[in-house]
């Protein structure tokens, strides 16, 4: 959701900004722009375009036509004001005294705009960002009268701005009279700094690591209320008191190719195929073996066995697919550990009065670690003194840093907007936690723990087997790409997976779909079933198989066309449904990990058959950093 890139160095900035922005395309956007300056001149060239980055590339000959070695770029996902060139970033004040890009929302922008009008400023766009830029301009101009040097003047103006605005922001700023310098500031919107080697000479800012990987793997994560000043050879960081602060430089282990398609037509397909590897990487360091067999090792957490044993309640919070992981986790945790487990949407969690005490554990699940609602839910729990655990994919992200403890999912960078491999690794982490809790509570003995651990270790190979049958799903998807309505139904854990299958389909194929607990159909929804409606029935739980089949018969007799998803051996399904996909048998609590793959493939192939933009579906952003 909005992407920022900035570069100052010895190379031409515009091509670097554009290629960095392309690596942030996954975040979702509807317009883009760059501002580049020539070191010697005060002139700053701003080029903006509505729509895809390609339009900006065409206007600038892929950046080659814009001279200068210092600049900032932005992809905008419209919040205030329609997608247009006027509303696209960078925004600037008169004579380009201040030029800036912004990710986030300035909540009190209307009130600030009124004040600015009285001072003679004219706000041209409909954006909150332009208001922040003009306000910064006014502070910067006031400071000119105070005899400060250029750095003090800028830092003071930025700090003043940060104190005055409410909301969230990551900012990249150029001051017209400071060539070769980029300033950056953040609160509640991600921003990192990339530091090139001394030989390469250059520094960058970006919303996310992939944007800078073409030039460096050395990263500094900016925290809330920090300000950075970058020149081609130096990076200085300051707190809100204007004091210089030291921050560690982290070396990123994965490289540029991890964020490339690797021969696949789309990132989503690549990421679907990476699931066995991602699951293995997430699992193997956490399963150890001693003379009694395999056991779960979560020693990365700051809690001991007794701390787990004391827990009386687990609350799982997330958005979208992360919430669906929570829905599946509830069955696993309650079944294995017999601890009450509640699941909530992060966007709702804060608006009720969640009941939590010191024996509660709140688990926040998030791929990006930056989702605004999930972060807000985490902060609420921390204010209330409740233990928090983050399950996060992006190392160093806000949720990972702010939670009491974090378990990373080692999925690697996920670029496609529709999550696949991050979802699968999140499931793995909740299984590990459920087993750990069950063992701590004395609900399972060492031999059961070892048995479950071994079964988990077999999942990557079983996932490979599901993937090897993908053409079968492709054939069915091609046939079904004209569908208008699809229902996903299941019971128990299969209901949780129905929700994820339905979300996958709607987000990338734009087909209306709904997930229902199969037993609920009769209570209203069955009235929507008519000739040709596709119903996907998921029945991986042996004890619920027959019940789901009865529900399938009910919809078949009303004209529905049926896709059945079950495990090998449940061949009775062939008598009921029109098309079946089988997944290998596994422990029933882990079957979600296998059943999700055909559903991801179904959504993927339907999206391809409809000729849609699989990786960047309309209106969606990878990382939802606004509420
Ligand atoms: C999943 O395919 C979606 N793109 C979306 O629902 C996503 O899971 C949700 O926005 C949460 O994101 P997070 O995991 O980064 O917090």
Coordinates of C-alpha atoms and ligand atoms in Angstrom, one line a residue:
X1 CA 0.0 0.0 0.0
X2 CA 2.0 3.0 -1.4
X3 CA 5.7 2.4 -2.0
X4 CA 8.6 4.7 -1.4
X5 CA 12.1 4.6 -2.8
X6 CA 14.8 7.2 -2.5
X7 CA 18.4 7.2 -3.8
X8 CA 21.3 9.5 -3.4
X9 CA 24.7 8.4 -4.8
X10 CA 26.9 8.5 -7.8
X11 CA 24.6 6.7 -10.3
X12 CA 21.7 8.1 -12.2
X13 CA 18.8 8.1 -9.8
X14 CA 15.7 7.8 -11.9
X15 CA 16.3 4.2 -13.3
X16 CA 17.1 3.1 -9.7
X17 CA 14.0 4.7 -8.4
X18 CA 11.8 3.0 -11.1
X19 CA 13.3 -0.4 -10.7
X20 CA 12.9 -0.1 -6.9
X21 CA 9.3 0.9 -7.4
X22 CA 8.8 -2.1 -9.6
X23 CA 9.9 -4.3 -6.8
X24 CA 7.3 -2.7 -4.6
X25 CA 4.5 -3.1 -7.2
X26 CA 3.2 -6.0 -5.1
X27 CA 2.1 -3.5 -2.5
X28 CA -0.7 -2.2 -4.8
X29 CA -0.9 1.2 -6.4
X30 CA -2.8 3.2 -9.0
X31 CA -0.4 6.1 -9.9
X32 CA 3.3 6.7 -9.6
X33 CA 5.8 9.5 -9.7
X34 CA 9.5 10.5 -9.2
X35 CA 11.3 13.7 -8.2
X36 CA 15.0 13.9 -9.3
X37 CA 17.5 16.6 -8.9
X38 CA 20.8 17.3 -10.5
X39 CA 23.5 17.8 -7.8
X40 CA 24.6 21.2 -9.0
X41 CA 21.2 22.7 -9.8
X42 CA 18.4 23.6 -7.5
X43 CA 15.9 22.5 -10.1
X44 CA 14.0 19.3 -9.2
X45 CA 12.3 17.5 -12.0
X46 CA 9.0 15.9 -11.1
X47 CA 7.3 13.3 -13.4
X48 CA 4.0 11.6 -12.5
X49 CA 1.7 9.3 -14.2
X50 CA -1.7 7.6 -13.5
X51 CA -1.9 3.8 -13.7
X52 CA 0.9 1.3 -14.0
X53 CA 4.5 2.1 -13.6
X54 CA 4.9 1.3 -17.3
X55 CA 3.4 4.7 -18.1
X56 CA 6.0 6.5 -16.0
X57 CA 8.7 4.3 -17.6
X58 CA 7.5 5.2 -21.1
X59 CA 7.4 8.9 -20.2
X60 CA 11.0 8.9 -18.9
X61 CA 12.6 6.3 -21.2
X62 CA 12.9 4.0 -18.2
X63 CA 14.3 6.9 -16.2
X64 CA 17.2 7.6 -18.6
X65 CA 15.6 10.9 -19.7
X66 CA 15.7 12.3 -16.2
X67 CA 19.1 13.6 -15.1
X68 CA 20.4 13.6 -11.6
X69 CA 21.8 11.4 -8.9
X70 CA 19.4 12.2 -6.1
X71 CA 15.7 11.5 -6.0
X72 CA 12.6 10.1 -4.4
X73 CA 9.9 7.9 -6.0
X74 CA 6.4 6.7 -5.0
X75 CA 3.6 4.4 -6.0
X76 CA 0.3 5.6 -4.7
X77 CA -2.7 3.6 -3.5
X78 CA -5.4 6.2 -3.4
X79 CA -6.9 7.0 0.0
X80 CA -7.7 10.7 -0.1
X81 CA -8.7 11.8 -3.6
X82 CA -9.0 9.7 -6.8
X83 CA -6.1 8.2 -8.6
X84 CA -4.9 11.1 -10.9
X85 CA -1.7 12.8 -11.9
X86 CA -2.6 15.7 -9.6
X87 CA -3.0 13.5 -6.6
X88 CA 0.0 11.3 -7.4
X89 CA 3.2 11.9 -5.4
X90 CA 5.7 13.5 -5.1
X91 CA 3.9 16.6 -3.8
X92 CA 5.7 19.9 -3.6
X93 CA 5.4 23.4 -2.3
X94 CA 5.9 26.6 -4.4
X95 CA 9.2 26.6 -6.4
X96 CA 9.7 23.1 -5.1
X97 CA 11.2 24.4 -1.8
X98 CA 10.0 21.1 -0.3
X99 CA 9.2 18.0 -2.3
X100 CA 8.0 14.8 -0.6
X101 CA 6.5 11.4 -0.9
X102 CA 4.4 9.9 1.8
X103 CA 2.9 6.5 2.8
X104 CA 0.2 6.5 5.5
X105 CA -2.6 8.9 6.4
X106 CA -2.5 12.3 8.0
X107 CA -5.8 12.3 10.0
X108 CA -6.0 16.0 10.9
X109 CA -5.1 17.2 7.4
X110 CA -8.4 19.2 6.9
X111 CA -7.8 21.2 10.0
X112 CA -4.2 21.8 9.0
X113 CA -5.3 22.8 5.5
X114 CA -7.5 25.6 7.1
X115 CA -4.6 27.0 9.0
X116 CA -2.4 26.9 5.9
X117 CA -5.0 28.7 3.9
X118 CA -4.9 31.6 6.4
X119 CA -1.2 31.8 5.8
X120 CA -1.7 32.1 2.1
X121 CA -1.0 28.5 1.0
X122 CA -3.1 27.0 -1.8
X123 CA -3.7 23.3 -1.6
X124 CA -4.1 22.0 -5.2
X125 CA -4.7 18.3 -4.8
X126 CA -7.2 16.4 -2.8
X127 CA -4.5 14.7 -0.7
X128 CA -3.5 14.7 2.9
X129 CA 0.1 14.5 1.7
X130 CA 0.2 17.9 0.0
X131 CA -1.1 19.5 3.2
X132 CA 1.8 17.9 5.1
X133 CA 4.3 19.1 2.5
X134 CA 3.0 22.7 2.7
X135 CA 3.0 22.6 6.5
X136 CA 6.7 21.5 6.4
X137 CA 7.4 24.3 3.9
X138 CA 6.0 26.8 6.4
X139 CA 8.1 25.5 9.3
X140 CA 11.2 25.4 7.1
X141 CA 10.6 29.0 6.0
X142 CA 10.1 30.1 9.6
X143 CA 13.4 28.4 10.6
X144 CA 15.3 30.4 7.9
X145 CA 14.9 33.4 10.1
X146 CA 16.5 31.6 13.1
X147 CA 20.1 31.4 12.0
X148 CA 20.2 27.6 11.9
X149 CA 22.4 25.6 9.6
X150 CA 20.7 23.7 6.8
X151 CA 20.6 20.4 8.7
X152 CA 19.2 21.9 11.9
X153 CA 16.7 23.8 9.9
X154 CA 15.4 20.7 8.2
X155 CA 15.5 18.5 11.3
X156 CA 13.6 21.1 13.3
X157 CA 11.0 21.6 10.6
X158 CA 10.5 17.8 10.3
X159 CA 10.2 17.3 14.1
X160 CA 7.7 20.2 14.2
X161 CA 5.7 18.5 11.5
X162 CA 5.8 15.1 13.3
X163 CA 4.5 16.8 16.5
X164 CA 1.7 18.6 14.6
X165 CA 0.2 15.8 12.5
X166 CA -1.8 12.9 13.7
X167 CA -1.9 9.6 11.9
X168 CA 0.7 7.5 10.2
X169 CA 3.5 8.3 7.8
X170 CA 6.7 7.3 6.2
X171 CA 8.2 10.3 4.5
X172 CA 10.9 10.9 1.9
X173 CA 11.8 14.5 1.6
X174 CA 14.0 16.8 -0.6
X175 CA 14.6 20.4 0.3
X176 CA 15.1 22.6 -2.7
X177 CA 18.2 24.3 -1.2
X178 CA 19.9 21.2 -0.1
X179 CA 21.2 19.3 -3.1
X180 CA 22.4 15.8 -2.6
X181 CA 20.5 15.2 0.6
X182 CA 17.4 13.1 1.3
X183 CA 15.5 13.3 4.6
X184 CA 13.2 10.5 5.9
X185 CA 10.9 10.1 8.8
X186 CA 8.5 7.5 10.0
X187 CA 5.6 6.7 12.3
X188 CA 3.5 3.6 11.9
X189 CA 4.4 3.1 8.2
X190 CA 7.4 1.0 7.3
X191 CA 10.6 2.6 6.1
X192 CA 14.1 1.1 5.8
X193 CA 17.4 2.5 4.8
X194 CA 19.8 0.7 2.4
X195 CA 23.5 1.4 2.8
X196 CA 25.7 0.8 -0.2
X197 CA 29.3 -0.2 0.2
X198 CA 32.0 2.5 0.4
X199 CA 33.0 1.6 -3.2
X200 CA 29.5 1.8 -4.5
X201 CA 28.9 5.2 -2.8
X202 CA 25.2 5.7 -2.3
X203 CA 22.3 5.3 0.2
X204 CA 18.7 4.5 -0.2
X205 CA 15.3 4.7 1.6
X206 CA 12.4 2.3 0.8
X207 CA 9.2 0.9 2.1
X208 CA 10.5 -2.6 1.9
X209 CA 13.8 -4.5 1.5
X210 CA 13.2 -5.8 -2.1
X211 CA 13.3 -2.3 -3.5
X212 CA 17.0 -1.8 -2.5
X213 CA 18.3 -5.4 -3.1
X214 CA 19.7 -4.4 -6.5
X215 CA 22.2 -2.2 -4.8
X216 CA 22.7 -3.4 -1.3
X217 CA 21.8 -6.0 1.3
X218 CA 22.8 -3.8 4.3
X219 CA 19.7 -2.5 5.9
X220 CA 18.8 -0.2 8.8
X221 CA 15.2 -0.5 10.0
X222 CA 13.8 2.9 11.0
X223 CA 11.6 3.0 14.1
X224 CA 8.7 5.3 14.9
X225 CA 9.6 8.9 15.5
X226 CA 13.0 8.6 13.9
X227 CA 14.4 10.9 11.3
X228 CA 17.2 10.1 8.8
X229 CA 19.5 12.3 6.8
X230 CA 21.2 10.6 3.8
X231 CA 23.9 11.9 1.5
X232 CA 25.9 9.7 -1.0
X233 CA 28.5 8.8 1.7
X234 CA 26.7 9.3 5.0
X235 CA 23.6 8.2 7.0
X236 CA 22.7 10.0 10.1
X237 CA 19.7 9.1 12.3
X238 CA 18.1 11.4 14.9
X239 CA 15.4 11.2 17.5
X240 CA 12.7 13.7 18.1
X241 CA 15.0 15.8 20.3
X242 CA 17.3 16.2 17.4
X243 CA 19.9 14.0 19.1
X244 CA 21.9 11.7 16.8
X245 CA 21.3 8.0 17.4
X246 CA 23.2 4.8 16.5
X247 CA 21.3 2.0 14.8
X248 CA 22.6 -1.5 13.8
X249 CA 23.0 -2.4 10.1
X250 CA 21.4 -5.7 9.4
X251 CA 22.7 -7.9 6.6
X252 CA 19.8 -9.5 4.6
X253 CA 20.3 -13.1 3.9
X254 CA 18.1 -13.5 0.9
X255 CA 19.1 -11.9 -2.4
X256 CA 17.5 -10.3 -5.4
X257 CA 16.6 -13.6 -7.1
X258 CA 14.4 -14.5 -4.1
X259 CA 12.2 -11.6 -5.2
X260 CA 12.1 -12.7 -8.9
X261 CA 9.8 -15.0 -10.8
X262 CA 12.4 -17.7 -11.4
X263 CA 10.9 -18.9 -14.7
X264 CA 7.3 -18.9 -13.5
X265 CA 4.8 -16.8 -15.3
X266 CA 3.6 -15.2 -12.0
X267 CA 4.9 -14.8 -8.5
X268 CA 1.8 -16.5 -7.2
X269 CA 2.6 -19.7 -9.0
X270 CA 6.3 -19.5 -8.0
X271 CA 5.2 -19.0 -4.4
X272 CA 2.6 -21.9 -4.5
X273 CA 5.5 -24.1 -5.6
X274 CA 7.8 -22.8 -2.9
X275 CA 5.4 -24.1 -0.2
X276 CA 7.2 -27.4 0.5
X277 CA 10.5 -25.6 0.9
X278 CA 9.0 -22.8 3.0
X279 CA 7.3 -25.3 5.3
X280 CA 10.5 -27.3 5.6
X281 CA 12.5 -24.2 6.5
X282 CA 9.9 -23.1 9.1
X283 CA 9.6 -26.6 10.6
X284 CA 13.1 -28.2 10.6
X285 CA 14.9 -25.8 13.0
X286 CA 12.0 -26.3 15.5
X287 CA 11.8 -30.1 15.5
X288 CA 14.6 -31.8 17.5
X289 CA 15.3 -35.3 18.5
X290 CA 16.6 -37.0 21.6
X291 CA 16.5 -40.6 22.9
X292 CA 12.7 -40.4 23.4
X293 CA 12.2 -39.3 19.8
X294 CA 11.2 -36.0 18.1
X295 CA 10.0 -33.1 20.1
X296 CA 9.1 -29.4 19.5
X297 CA 11.8 -26.9 20.3
X298 CA 10.5 -23.3 20.6
X299 CA 13.5 -22.2 22.7
X300 CA 13.6 -19.0 20.6
X301 CA 10.7 -17.8 22.8
X302 CA 11.4 -16.1 26.1
X303 CA 8.9 -18.5 27.9
X304 CA 9.6 -21.7 29.8
X305 CA 7.5 -24.9 29.9
X306 CA 5.8 -23.6 33.1
X307 CA 4.8 -20.3 31.4
X308 CA 3.0 -22.3 28.7
X309 CA 1.4 -24.6 31.4
X310 CA 0.0 -21.5 33.2
X311 CA -1.9 -20.2 30.1
X312 CA -5.6 -20.5 30.4
X313 CA -6.7 -18.8 27.2
X314 CA -5.4 -18.1 23.7
X315 CA -6.6 -15.3 21.6
X316 CA -5.6 -15.2 17.9
X317 CA -5.9 -12.0 15.9
X318 CA -5.2 -11.3 12.2
X319 CA -6.7 -10.0 9.0
X320 CA -7.7 -11.8 5.8
X321 CA -5.8 -15.0 5.3
X322 CA -4.0 -14.6 8.7
X323 CA -7.4 -14.6 10.3
X324 CA -8.2 -17.9 8.5
X325 CA -5.0 -19.4 9.9
X326 CA -6.4 -18.4 13.3
X327 CA -9.7 -20.1 12.5
X328 CA -7.9 -23.4 11.7
X329 CA -5.6 -23.0 14.7
X330 CA -8.6 -22.8 17.1
X331 CA -9.5 -26.4 16.2
X332 CA -5.9 -27.6 16.6
X333 CA -5.2 -25.8 19.9
X334 CA -8.5 -26.7 21.5
X335 CA -8.3 -30.3 20.3
X336 CA -4.6 -30.9 21.3
X337 CA -4.1 -28.6 24.3
X338 CA -7.7 -28.2 25.5
X339 CA -7.2 -24.5 26.1
X340 CA -10.1 -22.2 25.1
X341 CA -9.0 -20.4 21.9
X342 CA -10.8 -17.4 20.5
X343 CA -10.1 -15.9 17.1
X344 CA -10.9 -12.4 16.0
X345 CA -10.5 -10.1 13.1
X346 CA -8.0 -7.4 14.0
X347 CA -10.3 -4.7 12.6
X348 CA -13.0 -5.8 15.1
X349 CA -10.9 -6.8 18.0
X350 CA -10.4 -3.2 19.3
X351 CA -14.0 -2.3 19.1
X352 CA -15.3 -4.8 21.6
X353 CA -14.1 -5.3 25.1
X354 CA -11.8 -8.4 24.7
X355 CA -11.5 -10.4 27.9
X356 CA -7.9 -11.1 28.7
X357 CA -5.8 -11.5 31.8
X358 CA -2.2 -12.4 32.7
X359 CA -2.9 -16.0 31.9
X360 CA -3.9 -15.1 28.3
X361 CA -1.7 -15.3 25.3
X362 CA -2.6 -13.1 22.3
X363 CA -1.1 -14.3 19.0
X364 CA -1.0 -11.8 16.2
X365 CA -0.5 -13.4 12.8
X366 CA 0.7 -11.3 9.9
X367 CA 2.8 -11.9 6.8
X368 CA 3.9 -8.3 6.4
X369 CA 4.1 -7.5 10.1
X370 CA 2.8 -4.0 9.1
X371 CA -1.0 -4.5 8.8
X372 CA -2.4 -1.4 10.6
X373 CA -5.3 -3.2 12.3
X374 CA -3.2 -6.1 13.5
X375 CA -0.6 -3.6 14.8
X376 CA -3.2 -1.6 16.6
X377 CA -4.6 -4.8 18.2
X378 CA -1.1 -5.8 19.4
X379 CA -0.6 -2.3 20.9
X380 CA -4.0 -2.6 22.7
X381 CA -2.9 -5.9 24.3
X382 CA 0.5 -4.5 25.3
X383 CA -1.2 -1.6 27.0
X384 CA -3.4 -4.1 28.9
X385 CA -0.3 -6.0 30.0
X386 CA -1.2 -9.2 28.2
X387 CA 1.5 -11.5 26.8
X388 CA 1.8 -11.2 23.0
X389 CA 3.3 -13.4 20.5
X390 CA 3.8 -12.4 16.8
X391 CA 3.8 -14.9 14.0
X392 CA 5.4 -12.9 11.2
X393 CA 7.2 -13.4 7.9
X394 CA 8.9 -10.0 7.4
X395 CA 12.0 -9.8 9.7
X396 CA 12.2 -6.6 11.6
X397 CA 8.7 -5.5 10.8
X398 CA 6.7 -3.4 13.3
X399 CA 4.6 -6.3 14.7
X400 CA 7.7 -8.5 15.0
X401 CA 9.5 -5.7 16.9
X402 CA 6.7 -4.7 19.2
X403 CA 5.4 -8.1 20.4
X404 CA 6.8 -9.7 23.5
X405 CA 8.0 -12.6 21.4
X406 CA 8.1 -13.5 17.8
X407 CA 8.2 -16.7 15.8
X408 CA 9.3 -16.0 12.2
X409 CA 7.8 -18.0 9.3
X410 CA 10.7 -18.7 7.0
X411 CA 8.6 -18.3 3.8
X412 CA 11.0 -15.8 2.2
X413 CA 9.7 -12.7 0.4
X414 CA 6.1 -13.1 -0.7
X415 CA 5.4 -10.8 -3.6
X416 CA 2.0 -11.9 -5.0
X417 CA -0.8 -10.0 -3.3
X418 CA -2.7 -13.3 -2.7
X419 CA -0.8 -15.0 0.0
X420 CA 0.1 -18.7 -0.4
X421 CA 3.4 -19.7 1.1
X422 CA 3.2 -17.3 4.1
X423 CA -0.3 -18.8 4.9
X424 CA 1.1 -22.3 4.8
X425 CA 4.1 -21.5 7.1
X426 CA 1.8 -19.7 9.5
X427 CA -0.3 -22.9 9.8
X428 CA 2.9 -24.8 10.6
X429 CA 3.8 -22.4 13.4
X430 CA 0.3 -22.8 15.0
X431 CA 0.6 -26.6 14.9
X432 CA 4.0 -26.3 16.6
X433 CA 2.5 -24.0 19.2
X434 CA -0.5 -26.3 19.8
X435 CA 1.8 -29.3 20.3
X436 CA 4.0 -27.3 22.6
X437 CA 1.0 -26.1 24.7
X438 CA -0.4 -29.6 24.8
X439 CA 2.9 -31.0 26.0
X440 CA 3.2 -28.3 28.6
X441 CA -0.3 -28.9 29.9
X442 CA 0.3 -32.7 30.1
X443 CA -2.4 -33.4 27.5
X444 CA 0.0 -35.4 25.3
X445 CA 2.9 -37.6 26.2
X446 CA 6.3 -37.7 24.5
X447 CA 5.4 -40.5 22.2
X448 CA 2.4 -38.6 20.8
X449 CA 4.5 -35.5 20.5
X450 CA 7.1 -37.4 18.5
X451 CA 4.3 -38.9 16.4
X452 CA 2.9 -35.5 15.6
X453 CA 6.3 -34.1 14.9
X454 CA 7.1 -36.9 12.5
X455 CA 3.9 -36.4 10.7
X456 CA 4.6 -32.7 10.3
X457 CA 8.0 -33.5 8.9
X458 CA 6.3 -35.5 6.2
X459 CA 4.1 -32.6 5.1
X460 CA 6.5 -31.0 2.6
X461 CA 6.8 -34.3 0.6
X462 CA 3.0 -34.7 0.7
X463 CA 2.6 -31.1 -0.5
X464 CA 4.9 -31.9 -3.5
X465 CA 2.5 -34.8 -4.4
X466 CA -0.5 -32.4 -4.4
X467 CA 1.4 -30.0 -6.6
X468 CA 2.3 -32.8 -9.0
X469 CA -1.4 -33.2 -9.8
X470 CA -1.9 -29.5 -10.7
X471 CA -2.9 -30.0 -14.3
X472 CA -6.0 -31.7 -13.1
X473 CA -7.1 -28.6 -11.3
X474 CA -6.1 -26.5 -14.3
X475 CA -8.4 -28.5 -16.5
X476 CA -11.3 -28.0 -14.2
X477 CA -10.5 -24.2 -13.7
X478 CA -10.5 -23.6 -17.4
X479 CA -13.9 -25.1 -17.6
X480 CA -15.2 -23.1 -14.6
X481 CA -13.7 -19.7 -15.4
X482 CA -17.1 -18.5 -16.6
X483 CA -18.8 -19.1 -13.2
X484 CA -20.6 -16.2 -11.6
X485 CA -21.1 -17.6 -8.0
X486 CA -19.1 -20.2 -6.1
X487 CA -19.7 -21.5 -2.6
X488 CA -17.0 -23.2 -0.5
X489 CA -18.4 -25.4 2.2
X490 CA -16.9 -27.6 4.9
X491 CA -17.2 -28.5 8.6
X492 CA -14.7 -28.1 11.4
X493 CA -11.2 -27.4 10.1
X494 CA -12.6 -27.8 6.6
X495 CA -14.8 -24.8 7.2
X496 CA -11.7 -22.7 8.1
X497 CA -10.0 -23.8 4.8
X498 CA -13.3 -23.0 2.9
X499 CA -12.9 -19.4 4.0
X500 CA -9.4 -19.2 2.7
X501 CA -10.3 -21.0 -0.6
X502 CA -13.1 -18.5 -1.1
X503 CA -10.9 -15.5 -0.4
X504 CA -8.3 -16.7 -2.8
X505 CA -10.9 -17.1 -5.6
X506 CA -12.5 -13.7 -5.1
X507 CA -9.3 -11.7 -4.7
X508 CA -7.7 -12.8 -7.9
X509 CA -10.5 -14.0 -10.2
X510 CA -13.2 -11.4 -9.2
X511 CA -15.8 -14.1 -9.0
X512 CA -18.3 -13.8 -6.3
X513 CA -17.8 -16.5 -3.7
X514 CA -18.7 -17.3 -0.2
X515 CA -17.6 -19.8 2.4
X516 CA -20.2 -21.5 4.6
X517 CA -20.1 -24.0 7.4
X518 CA -21.7 -26.8 5.5
X519 CA -24.4 -27.3 8.2
X520 CA -25.4 -23.6 7.9
X521 CA -26.5 -23.8 4.3
X522 CA -29.9 -25.0 5.2
X523 CA -30.4 -21.9 7.4
X524 CA -30.7 -19.5 4.5
X525 CA -28.0 -19.7 1.9
X526 CA -29.3 -22.7 0.1
X527 CA -31.9 -20.4 -1.4
X528 CA -29.1 -19.1 -3.6
X529 CA -28.3 -22.5 -5.1
X530 CA -29.6 -22.9 -8.6
X531 CA -28.6 -24.7 -11.8
X532 CA -24.9 -24.3 -12.5
X533 CA -23.8 -22.7 -9.3
X534 CA -20.4 -24.2 -8.3
X535 CA -20.1 -25.7 -4.8
X536 CA -16.7 -26.7 -3.6
X537 CA -17.2 -29.2 -0.8
X538 CA -14.1 -29.9 1.4
X539 CA -14.2 -33.1 3.4
X540 CA -10.8 -34.0 4.8
X541 CA -12.0 -34.8 8.3
X542 CA -12.9 -38.5 8.4
X543 CA -15.4 -38.1 11.2
X544 CA -17.3 -35.4 9.3
X545 CA -17.0 -36.9 5.8
X546 CA -20.5 -38.3 5.7
X547 CA -22.1 -35.2 7.0
X548 CA -20.4 -33.0 4.4
X549 CA -21.5 -35.5 1.7
X550 CA -25.2 -35.1 2.8
X551 CA -24.8 -31.4 2.4
X552 CA -23.4 -31.9 -1.0
X553 CA -26.3 -34.1 -2.0
X554 CA -28.7 -31.4 -0.8
X555 CA -27.1 -28.8 -3.0
X556 CA -26.8 -31.2 -6.0
X557 CA -30.5 -31.8 -5.9
X558 CA -31.0 -28.0 -6.3
X559 CA -28.9 -27.9 -9.4
X560 CA -25.4 -27.2 -8.1
X561 CA -22.3 -28.4 -9.9
X562 CA -19.9 -30.1 -7.4
X563 CA -16.2 -30.0 -6.8
X564 CA -15.2 -32.4 -4.0
X565 CA -11.9 -32.2 -2.1
X566 CA -11.0 -35.0 0.1
X567 CA -8.2 -37.5 1.1
X568 CA -7.2 -40.6 -0.9
X569 CA -9.3 -43.5 0.2
X570 CA -12.6 -41.6 0.5
X571 CA -13.7 -42.8 -2.9
X572 CA -17.4 -42.7 -2.0
X573 CA -17.3 -39.1 -3.0
X574 CA -17.2 -40.1 -6.6
X575 CA -20.9 -41.1 -6.4
X576 CA -21.9 -37.6 -5.3
X577 CA -19.7 -34.9 -6.9
X578 CA -18.9 -34.1 -10.5
X579 CA -15.2 -33.6 -10.1
X580 CA -12.8 -34.7 -7.3
X581 CA -9.4 -33.8 -6.1
X582 CA -7.6 -36.1 -3.6
X583 CA -4.9 -35.1 -1.2
X584 CA -2.6 -37.5 0.7
X585 CA -3.8 -38.6 4.1
X586 CA -2.2 -37.0 7.1
X587 CA -3.0 -36.4 10.8
X588 CA -6.5 -34.9 10.5
X589 CA -5.4 -31.7 12.4
X590 CA -2.8 -31.0 9.7
X591 CA -5.0 -31.7 6.6
X592 CA -5.5 -28.0 6.0
X593 CA -1.9 -27.8 4.9
X594 CA -2.6 -30.1 2.0
X595 CA -6.2 -29.2 1.2
X596 CA -5.3 -25.5 0.7
X597 CA -3.1 -26.2 -2.3
X598 CA -5.8 -27.3 -4.8
X599 CA -7.8 -24.3 -3.7
X600 CA -4.9 -21.9 -4.4
X601 CA -4.4 -23.6 -7.8
X602 CA -8.1 -23.3 -8.6
X603 CA -8.1 -19.6 -8.0
X604 CA -4.8 -19.1 -9.8
X605 CA -5.9 -21.0 -12.9
X606 CA -9.3 -19.3 -13.1
X607 CA -7.6 -15.9 -12.8
X608 CA -5.2 -16.9 -15.7
X609 CA -8.0 -18.3 -17.8
X610 CA -9.8 -14.9 -17.4
X611 CA -6.6 -13.1 -18.4
X612 CA -6.4 -11.1 -15.1
X613 CA -3.4 -9.6 -13.4
X614 CA -2.9 -12.6 -11.0
X615 CA -0.1 -11.0 -8.9
X616 CA -1.6 -7.5 -8.6
X617 CA -5.4 -7.8 -8.5
X618 CA -7.4 -4.7 -8.7
X619 CA -8.0 -2.5 -5.7
X620 CA -5.8 -4.7 -3.4
X621 CA -2.6 -4.0 -1.7
X622 CA -0.1 -6.5 -0.3
X623 CA 0.4 -4.7 2.9
X624 CA -2.6 -2.8 4.3
X625 CA -0.9 -0.1 6.4
X626 CA -4.1 2.0 6.9
X627 CA -7.1 1.1 8.9
Ligands
LIG1 C1 -4.5 -12.7 1.4 O1 -4.4 -13.3 0.2 C2 -4.7 -11.3 1.4 N1 -3.9 -10.6 0.5 C3 -5.0 -10.6 2.7 O2 -6.2 -11.0 3.2 C4 -3.9 -10.6 3.8 O3 -3.8 -11.9 4.3 C5 -4.3 -9.6 4.9 O4 -4.3 -8.4 4.4 C6 -3.3 -9.7 6.1 O5 -2.0 -9.3 5.8 P1 -0.8 -9.6 6.7 O6 -0.7 -11.1 6.8 O7 0.4 -9.0 6.0 O8 -1.1 -9.0 8.0

